[in-house]
Structure formats: C-alpha cells, structure tokens
CSV table of C-alpha atoms and ligand atoms in Angstrom, one decimal:
chain,number,residue,atom,x,y,z
A,788,MET,CA,-69.2,2.9,190.3
A,789,ILE,CA,-66.0,3.0,192.4
A,790,LYS,CA,-62.7,4.3,191.2
A,791,SER,CA,-59.3,3.2,192.1
A,792,THR,CA,-56.5,5.6,193.4
A,793,ASP,CA,-55.2,6.4,190.0
A,794,GLY,CA,-58.7,7.1,188.8
A,795,THR,CA,-59.0,4.0,186.6
A,796,PRO,CA,-62.6,2.7,187.0
A,797,MET,CA,-62.7,-0.5,188.9
A,798,GLN,CA,-66.0,-1.4,187.4
A,799,ILE,CA,-67.8,-2.4,190.5
A,800,LYS,CA,-71.3,-1.3,189.8
A,801,LYS,CA,-73.2,-3.6,192.1
A,802,ILE,CA,-72.8,-5.6,195.3
A,803,ARG,CA,-74.4,-9.1,195.2
A,804,LEU,CA,-75.3,-10.4,198.6
A,805,ILE,CA,-75.5,-14.2,198.3
A,806,SER,CA,-76.3,-16.3,201.3
A,807,PHE,CA,-77.6,-19.6,202.4
A,808,SER,CA,-78.6,-19.0,206.2
A,809,PRO,CA,-81.2,-21.0,207.8
A,810,THR,CA,-80.8,-19.4,211.1
A,811,ARG,CA,-79.9,-16.0,209.6
A,812,THR,CA,-76.5,-15.5,211.4
A,813,SER,CA,-74.5,-15.7,208.2
A,814,LYS,CA,-76.8,-13.3,206.5
A,815,LYS,CA,-76.5,-10.7,209.4
A,816,VAL,CA,-72.8,-10.9,209.0
A,817,ILE,CA,-72.7,-10.2,205.2
A,818,ASP,CA,-75.3,-7.5,205.6
A,819,ALA,CA,-72.9,-5.8,208.1
A,820,ILE,CA,-70.0,-6.1,205.7
A,821,ALA,CA,-72.1,-4.5,202.9
A,822,SER,CA,-73.2,-1.8,205.2
A,823,ALA,CA,-69.7,-0.3,204.8
A,824,MET,CA,-70.2,0.1,201.0
A,825,ALA,CA,-73.6,1.9,201.1
A,826,ASP,CA,-72.7,3.9,198.1
A,827,ILE,CA,-72.8,1.0,195.8
A,828,PRO,CA,-76.1,-0.5,194.7
A,829,CYS,CA,-76.8,-3.7,196.3
A,830,GLU,CA,-78.9,-6.8,195.4
A,831,THR,CA,-79.7,-9.5,197.7
A,832,ASN,CA,-79.8,-13.2,196.4
A,833,ASP,CA,-80.9,-15.4,199.3
A,834,LEU,CA,-80.5,-19.1,198.5
A,835,THR,CA,-81.8,-20.4,201.8
A,836,TYR,CA,-85.4,-21.4,200.7
A,837,PRO,CA,-86.7,-24.0,198.3
A,838,ASP,CA,-87.5,-21.2,195.8
A,839,ALA,CA,-83.9,-20.4,195.4
A,840,VAL,CA,-82.8,-19.8,191.8
A,841,SER,CA,-81.0,-22.5,190.0
A,842,GLU,CA,-78.9,-20.2,187.9
A,843,LEU,CA,-77.4,-16.9,189.2
A,844,HIS,CA,-75.0,-15.0,186.9
A,845,VAL,CA,-72.7,-12.4,188.5
A,846,GLY,CA,-71.1,-9.9,186.1
A,847,ALA,CA,-67.4,-9.0,186.1
A,848,ASP,CA,-68.4,-5.6,187.4
A,849,GLU,CA,-70.1,-6.9,190.5
A,850,LEU,CA,-68.7,-7.7,194.0
A,851,ALA,CA,-70.1,-11.0,195.2
A,852,ILE,CA,-70.2,-11.3,199.1
A,853,ILE,CA,-71.0,-15.0,199.8
A,854,GLY,CA,-72.0,-16.1,203.3
A,855,VAL,CA,-72.8,-19.7,204.5
A,856,PRO,CA,-72.7,-21.7,207.6
A,857,VAL,CA,-70.3,-24.4,208.8
A,858,TYR,CA,-71.7,-27.8,209.4
A,859,GLY,CA,-69.3,-30.4,210.6
A,860,GLY,CA,-66.3,-28.4,209.7
A,861,ARG,CA,-67.3,-28.1,206.1
A,862,VAL,CA,-69.7,-25.8,204.1
A,863,ALA,CA,-73.2,-26.8,205.0
A,864,PRO,CA,-74.0,-29.5,202.3
A,865,LEU,CA,-77.1,-27.8,201.1
A,866,ALA,CA,-75.3,-24.6,200.7
A,867,VAL,CA,-72.9,-26.3,198.4
A,868,GLN,CA,-75.8,-27.5,196.4
A,869,ARG,CA,-77.5,-24.1,196.1
A,870,LEU,CA,-74.1,-22.3,195.4
A,871,ALA,CA,-73.9,-24.6,192.3
A,872,ALA,CA,-76.2,-21.9,190.8
A,873,LEU,CA,-73.5,-19.5,190.9
A,874,GLN,CA,-71.7,-18.4,187.7
A,875,GLY,CA,-69.2,-15.6,188.1
A,876,SER,CA,-67.4,-13.8,185.3
A,877,LYS,CA,-63.9,-13.4,186.9
A,878,GLY,CA,-65.1,-10.7,189.1
A,879,PRO,CA,-64.2,-10.4,192.8
A,880,ALA,CA,-65.8,-12.2,195.6
A,881,VAL,CA,-65.7,-12.0,199.4
A,882,ILE,CA,-66.2,-15.4,201.1
A,883,VAL,CA,-67.5,-15.6,204.6
A,884,VAL,CA,-68.2,-18.7,206.8
A,885,THR,CA,-70.2,-18.5,210.1
A,886,TYR,CA,-69.7,-21.0,212.8
A,887,GLY,CA,-71.1,-21.9,216.2
A,888,ASN,CA,-67.9,-21.2,218.3
A,889,ARG,CA,-66.5,-24.7,217.9
A,890,ASP,CA,-64.4,-24.6,214.8
A,891,PHE,CA,-64.6,-23.9,211.1
A,892,GLU,CA,-62.0,-26.5,210.0
A,893,ASP,CA,-62.0,-26.8,206.3
A,894,ALA,CA,-65.2,-24.9,205.5
A,895,LEU,CA,-63.4,-21.7,204.5
A,896,ILE,CA,-60.9,-23.2,202.1
A,897,GLU,CA,-63.9,-25.3,200.7
A,898,LEU,CA,-65.9,-22.0,200.1
A,899,ARG,CA,-62.8,-20.5,198.5
A,900,ASP,CA,-62.6,-23.5,196.1
A,901,ILE,CA,-66.3,-23.3,195.4
A,902,ALA,CA,-65.9,-19.6,194.5
A,903,VAL,CA,-62.9,-20.2,192.3
A,904,LYS,CA,-64.7,-23.0,190.5
A,905,ALA,CA,-67.7,-20.8,189.9
A,906,ASN,CA,-65.3,-18.3,188.2
A,907,PHE,CA,-64.9,-15.6,190.9
A,908,LEU,CA,-61.5,-14.2,192.1
A,909,PRO,CA,-61.6,-14.4,195.9
A,910,LEU,CA,-60.5,-11.0,197.2
A,911,ALA,CA,-61.0,-11.4,201.0
A,912,ALA,CA,-62.3,-14.0,203.5
A,913,GLY,CA,-63.9,-14.0,206.8
A,914,THR,CA,-64.8,-16.3,209.7
A,915,PHE,CA,-67.5,-15.2,212.0
A,916,ILE,CA,-69.2,-16.7,215.0
A,917,GLY,CA,-72.9,-17.1,215.0
A,918,GLU,CA,-75.2,-18.5,217.7
A,919,HIS,CA,-75.0,-22.3,217.4
A,920,SER,CA,-78.0,-23.7,215.6
A,921,TYR,CA,-78.4,-26.1,218.6
A,922,SER,CA,-78.1,-23.4,221.1
A,923,GLY,CA,-81.2,-22.9,223.4
A,924,ALA,CA,-82.0,-21.2,226.7
A,925,GLU,CA,-80.9,-24.1,228.9
A,926,MET,CA,-77.8,-25.0,226.9
A,927,PRO,CA,-76.6,-21.7,225.3
A,928,ILE,CA,-73.7,-22.0,222.8
A,929,ALA,CA,-72.5,-18.7,221.4
A,930,ALA,CA,-75.9,-17.1,222.3
A,931,ASP,CA,-76.7,-13.9,220.6
A,932,ARG,CA,-73.8,-13.9,218.2
A,933,PRO,CA,-73.0,-12.2,215.9
A,934,ASP,CA,-73.2,-9.5,218.7
A,935,ASN,CA,-72.6,-5.7,218.4
A,936,ALA,CA,-68.8,-6.2,218.6
A,937,ASP,CA,-69.0,-8.8,215.7
A,938,LEU,CA,-71.1,-6.7,213.6
A,939,ALA,CA,-68.7,-3.7,214.1
A,940,THR,CA,-65.8,-6.0,213.1
A,941,ALA,CA,-67.9,-7.0,210.0
A,942,THR,CA,-68.5,-3.4,209.1
A,943,THR,CA,-64.7,-2.4,209.5
A,944,PHE,CA,-64.0,-5.6,207.4
A,945,GLY,CA,-66.3,-4.1,204.8
A,946,SER,CA,-64.3,-0.8,204.8
A,947,GLN,CA,-61.0,-2.7,204.4
A,948,ILE,CA,-62.3,-4.5,201.5
A,949,LEU,CA,-63.3,-1.4,199.8
A,950,GLU,CA,-59.9,0.1,200.5
A,951,LYS,CA,-58.2,-3.0,198.9
A,952,LEU,CA,-60.6,-2.6,195.9
A,953,LEU,CA,-59.7,1.0,195.5
A,954,ALA,CA,-56.1,0.4,195.7
A,955,LEU,CA,-56.1,-2.5,193.3
A,956,GLN,CA,-54.3,-1.9,190.0
A,957,ASP,CA,-55.4,-5.3,188.7
A,958,TRP,CA,-57.7,-8.2,189.8
A,959,PRO,CA,-56.2,-10.6,192.1
A,960,GLY,CA,-55.2,-14.1,190.8
A,961,ALA,CA,-57.6,-16.8,191.5
A,962,ASP,CA,-55.1,-18.4,193.9
A,963,SER,CA,-53.8,-15.3,195.7
A,964,LEU,CA,-55.9,-15.3,198.7
A,965,LYS,CA,-54.5,-17.7,201.4
A,966,VAL,CA,-56.9,-19.1,203.9
A,967,PRO,CA,-56.6,-21.7,206.7
A,968,GLY,CA,-57.9,-25.3,206.0
A,969,ASN,CA,-56.8,-28.6,204.8
A,970,ILE,CA,-56.9,-30.2,201.3
A,971,PRO,CA,-58.2,-32.9,201.1
A,972,TYR,CA,-61.1,-31.5,203.4
A,973,LYS,CA,-62.2,-33.5,206.4
A,974,ALA,CA,-64.8,-36.0,205.6
A,975,ALA,CA,-68.3,-34.8,205.4
A,976,ALA,CA,-70.7,-35.8,208.2
A,977,GLY,CA,-73.5,-38.0,207.0
A,978,LYS,CA,-77.2,-37.1,206.9
A,979,MET,CA,-78.6,-37.3,210.5
A,980,PRO,CA,-81.6,-39.7,210.7
A,981,PHE,CA,-83.5,-37.3,213.1
A,982,THR,CA,-86.0,-34.4,213.0
A,983,PRO,CA,-86.8,-32.0,215.8
A,984,LEU,CA,-89.5,-33.2,217.9
A,985,VAL,CA,-92.9,-31.3,217.7
A,986,LEU,CA,-94.8,-31.0,221.0
A,987,GLN,CA,-98.2,-31.2,219.4
A,988,SER,CA,-99.8,-30.2,222.8
A,989,VAL,CA,-97.8,-27.0,222.8
A,990,CYS,CA,-97.9,-26.2,219.1
A,991,THR,CA,-100.8,-23.8,218.1
A,992,GLU,CA,-100.4,-24.6,214.5
A,993,CYS,CA,-99.6,-21.0,213.7
A,994,GLY,CA,-97.4,-22.3,210.7
A,995,ALA,CA,-94.5,-19.9,211.4
A,996,CYS,CA,-92.1,-22.7,211.0
A,997,LEU,CA,-93.2,-23.6,207.5
A,998,PRO,CA,-91.5,-20.8,205.6
A,999,ALA,CA,-88.4,-20.9,207.9
A,1000,CYS,CA,-87.5,-24.4,206.5
A,1001,PRO,CA,-84.9,-24.4,203.9
A,1002,THR,CA,-86.1,-27.7,202.4
A,1003,GLY,CA,-89.8,-27.4,202.8
A,1004,ALA,CA,-89.7,-30.4,204.9
A,1005,ILE,CA,-92.6,-29.1,207.2
A,1006,SER,CA,-96.3,-29.5,206.5
A,1007,LEU,CA,-99.4,-28.7,208.5
A,1008,ALA,CA,-102.2,-31.2,208.1
A,1009,SER,CA,-103.1,-32.9,211.3
A,1010,GLY,CA,-100.5,-31.1,213.3
A,1011,ILE,CA,-97.1,-30.1,212.3
A,1012,GLN,CA,-95.2,-33.0,210.4
A,1013,ILE,CA,-91.5,-32.9,209.5
A,1014,ASP,CA,-90.3,-35.1,206.7
A,1015,GLN,CA,-87.1,-36.8,208.0
A,1016,ASN,CA,-85.9,-37.4,204.4
A,1017,LEU,CA,-85.8,-33.6,203.7
A,1018,CYS,CA,-84.8,-32.3,207.2
A,1019,ILE,CA,-81.1,-31.2,207.5
A,1020,PHE,CA,-81.6,-30.4,211.2
A,1021,CYS,CA,-80.6,-26.8,210.7
A,1022,CYS,CA,-82.9,-25.8,213.7
A,1023,ALA,CA,-84.4,-22.9,211.8
A,1024,CYS,CA,-87.9,-24.2,212.8
A,1025,LEU,CA,-86.9,-24.3,216.5
A,1026,LYS,CA,-85.6,-20.6,216.3
A,1027,THR,CA,-88.8,-19.4,214.7
A,1028,CYS,CA,-91.4,-21.2,216.8
A,1029,PRO,CA,-93.1,-18.5,219.1
A,1030,GLU,CA,-94.3,-21.3,221.5
A,1031,ASP,CA,-91.0,-23.3,221.9
A,1032,ALA,CA,-93.1,-26.3,220.5
A,1033,LEU,CA,-90.1,-27.8,218.7
A,1034,GLN,CA,-87.3,-29.5,220.6
A,1035,ILE,CA,-84.1,-31.3,220.1
A,1036,ALA,CA,-85.0,-34.9,221.5
A,1037,ALA,CA,-82.7,-37.3,219.6
A,1038,GLU,CA,-80.3,-38.5,222.3
A,1039,PRO,CA,-77.1,-38.2,220.1
A,1040,ILE,CA,-77.8,-34.7,219.4
A,1041,LYS,CA,-78.7,-34.0,222.9
A,1042,GLN,CA,-75.3,-35.2,223.9
A,1043,LYS,CA,-73.6,-33.2,221.4
A,1044,VAL,CA,-75.4,-30.0,222.6
A,1045,GLN,CA,-74.1,-30.8,226.1
A,1046,TRP,CA,-70.7,-31.3,224.9
A,1047,LEU,CA,-70.8,-28.0,222.8
A,1048,HIS,CA,-72.3,-26.1,225.8
A,1049,GLU,CA,-69.5,-27.4,228.1
A,1050,ASN,CA,-66.5,-27.3,225.8
A,1051,CYS,CA,-67.1,-24.3,223.4
A,1052,ALA,CA,-68.0,-21.7,226.0
A,1053,GLU,CA,-64.8,-19.6,225.6
A,1054,ARG,CA,-65.5,-16.8,223.2
A,1055,LYS,CA,-63.9,-17.1,219.7
A,1056,GLU,CA,-63.3,-14.0,217.6
A,1057,PRO,CA,-63.8,-13.3,213.9
A,1058,GLY,CA,-60.9,-14.1,211.5
A,1059,LEU,CA,-60.2,-11.7,208.6
A,1060,TYR,CA,-58.1,-12.6,205.5
A,1061,LEU,CA,-57.3,-9.8,203.1
B,1258,FMN,C1,-75.8,-29.8,211.2
B,1258,FMN,C2,-74.9,-28.6,212.0
B,1258,FMN,C3,-73.7,-28.9,212.0
B,1258,FMN,C4,-72.9,-27.8,212.6
B,1258,FMN,N1,-71.5,-27.8,212.7
B,1258,FMN,C5,-70.7,-27.0,213.2
B,1258,FMN,C6,-69.3,-27.0,213.2
B,1258,FMN,O1,-68.8,-28.0,212.7
B,1258,FMN,N2,-68.6,-26.1,213.9
B,1258,FMN,C7,-69.1,-25.0,214.5
B,1258,FMN,O2,-68.5,-24.2,215.2
B,1258,FMN,N3,-70.7,-24.9,214.4
B,1258,FMN,C8,-71.4,-25.7,213.8
B,1258,FMN,N4,-72.6,-25.6,213.5
B,1258,FMN,C9,-73.3,-24.3,214.1
B,1258,FMN,C10,-73.6,-23.3,212.8
B,1258,FMN,O3,-72.3,-23.3,212.0
B,1258,FMN,C11,-73.7,-21.8,213.3
B,1258,FMN,O4,-74.9,-22.0,214.2
B,1258,FMN,C12,-74.1,-20.9,212.3
B,1258,FMN,O5,-74.1,-19.7,212.8
B,1258,FMN,C13,-75.4,-21.2,211.5
B,1258,FMN,O6,-75.6,-20.2,210.4
B,1258,FMN,P1,-76.9,-19.7,209.9
B,1258,FMN,O7,-77.5,-18.8,211.0
B,1258,FMN,O8,-76.4,-18.8,208.8
B,1258,FMN,O9,-77.8,-20.8,209.5
B,1258,FMN,C14,-73.4,-26.6,213.1
B,1258,FMN,C15,-74.9,-26.5,212.9
B,1258,FMN,C16,-75.6,-27.5,212.3
B,1258,FMN,C17,-77.1,-27.2,212.2
C-alpha cells in the first residue's frame, strides 16, 4: 500500500495493467509506466486475444493503467469492445493511447470517456508513439518505437503519477482531467474488406501467426487461411511471421502506407497529461 504525504492510506494495493495491443507497442508503454511503481503488486490483464475475459472488476484500491492503440484517430474498435468488460469502483485510472506517428485525434478523449463510463476516475493520460502497424523494412513508419527515449519518458511519467497519487488528499473528480480531442468524435473508419496476403510458397506453416491474431481469424488447414470477416488488419500476423510470408497487397492500403511513409516521417514525441 502507498501512503499520502499526510500519512493517510491512499489504498492503492494493486496495479492493474490492462491492454489491447495486437503489435505490442501499447503493452510495452504501459509496462514501462508501471516499472516506476515496482513496490506495488501488479496484475496484468491482456485483452488482446480471443480468450479475453468478458468481465473484469477493478477495486477502488487498485490503480488501473489502460493502454490501447489508435485506429483512424479513434480507439481501435475491438479495444472498445474488449474494454466493455471493465467495471471500475471509482478508483483511479491512467489512460494511454499509442499511435503510429500520424495523429491520435479523438482517441484519448474517447478512452477517457470509456474509463469514466466504466466507473474509473481518470488521474493521468498519455499519448505515445509506436511503430506503425503498417510499417515494414521498405516503408518504415515510426520504426522501432517506442524506443529507449520513449520508454524512459514512460517510466518518468510513472514516477510523476506516483507523486500525484501520494500528494492527493482526495480522489480526483471524474471530469477533472483535461485531454485533447473533440466531442463529438470524428467518424469511425469502416471495416476494411481486405486481409494480408499469404505467400503460400514462402510460408513454412510454422503456425506462429495463429496465436498472434486478436480475433482468431487465422487457421492452418491447407496452408494459412485468413477469414476476412474476422480480420481487423492489425498486422500482428505480419510482424510475427519469421519468414515474411505475410504482406500488405491490397492497393488502397499500399497507397496509405506510402503516404504515411512520406508524410509522417518527422518524429513526434509523447504527450503527458497530469
Ligand atoms: C487499422 C489501423 C488504423 C490505424 N490508424 C492510425 C491513426 O489514425 N493514427 C496513427 O498515428 N496511427 C494509426 N495506426 C497505427 C497504430 O496506432 C500504431 O501502430 C500502434 O502503435 C499500434 O499499437 P499496438 O502495437 O498496441 O497494436 C493504425 C493502425 C491500424 C492497424
């Protein structure tokens, strides 16, 4: 348990690391934030995979750190669905969105609203940069982010959150944390009618991509098959394949990749809201 400056117990007995993170950048960021709070017991609730829990109660004496990716300037739709499992108890939450160096637009404010609706009190918020899901060797976009500098910022952010918690005399109001973004949010992008292309001649059928898929869209029968109805084009399979047997081949996405590569090369930095 941590104690406030006047010695009053703040009742934080546990940290809950809650993420939806197909290509693992959001997870890396919240892990680095929590590394600054190593004295407090920590439980990980990864909502990325199809076996994600459908109900997750978080006690008033727990600090929830919630990390999700930005898709189309909003919280990734499947993250919204999986976060519906969350039931807070008016305890504090740290909300974090990770984006691929283009923009996070209305994702942070959307995540704040999701947290408030789930009965959390948002205490701090962060925007971090992760390697873009569409980034590859030929068209890198924010390659290798979060890098050491980002992770150091995340750890410092964790220390600042701890300081804020320790100095609090009372829990923050549900609407006390101001974050950038618009209400109403920008319109959600529709589901893309594509899947990555499997180069069957390159694929060794090792099966590494199957457990990486957040929707269970990939099967291995006569070669790797991807169910287009389930695929969210998160690119976790591409990033997991040891043979580069999965590729972005759909023309509209290839054009987007080129645009991102050319127009989002300038390094953006994390944003911290406390
Ligand atoms: C369908 C889709 C939409 C995306 N939209 C955005 C976006 O609007 N802005 C941006 O900067 N990055 C965007 N990205 C990139 C991800 O936000 C970024 O790669 C993030 O780090 C992925 O998080 P994860 O590793 O936790 O899955 C998008 C990625 C995908 C797959």
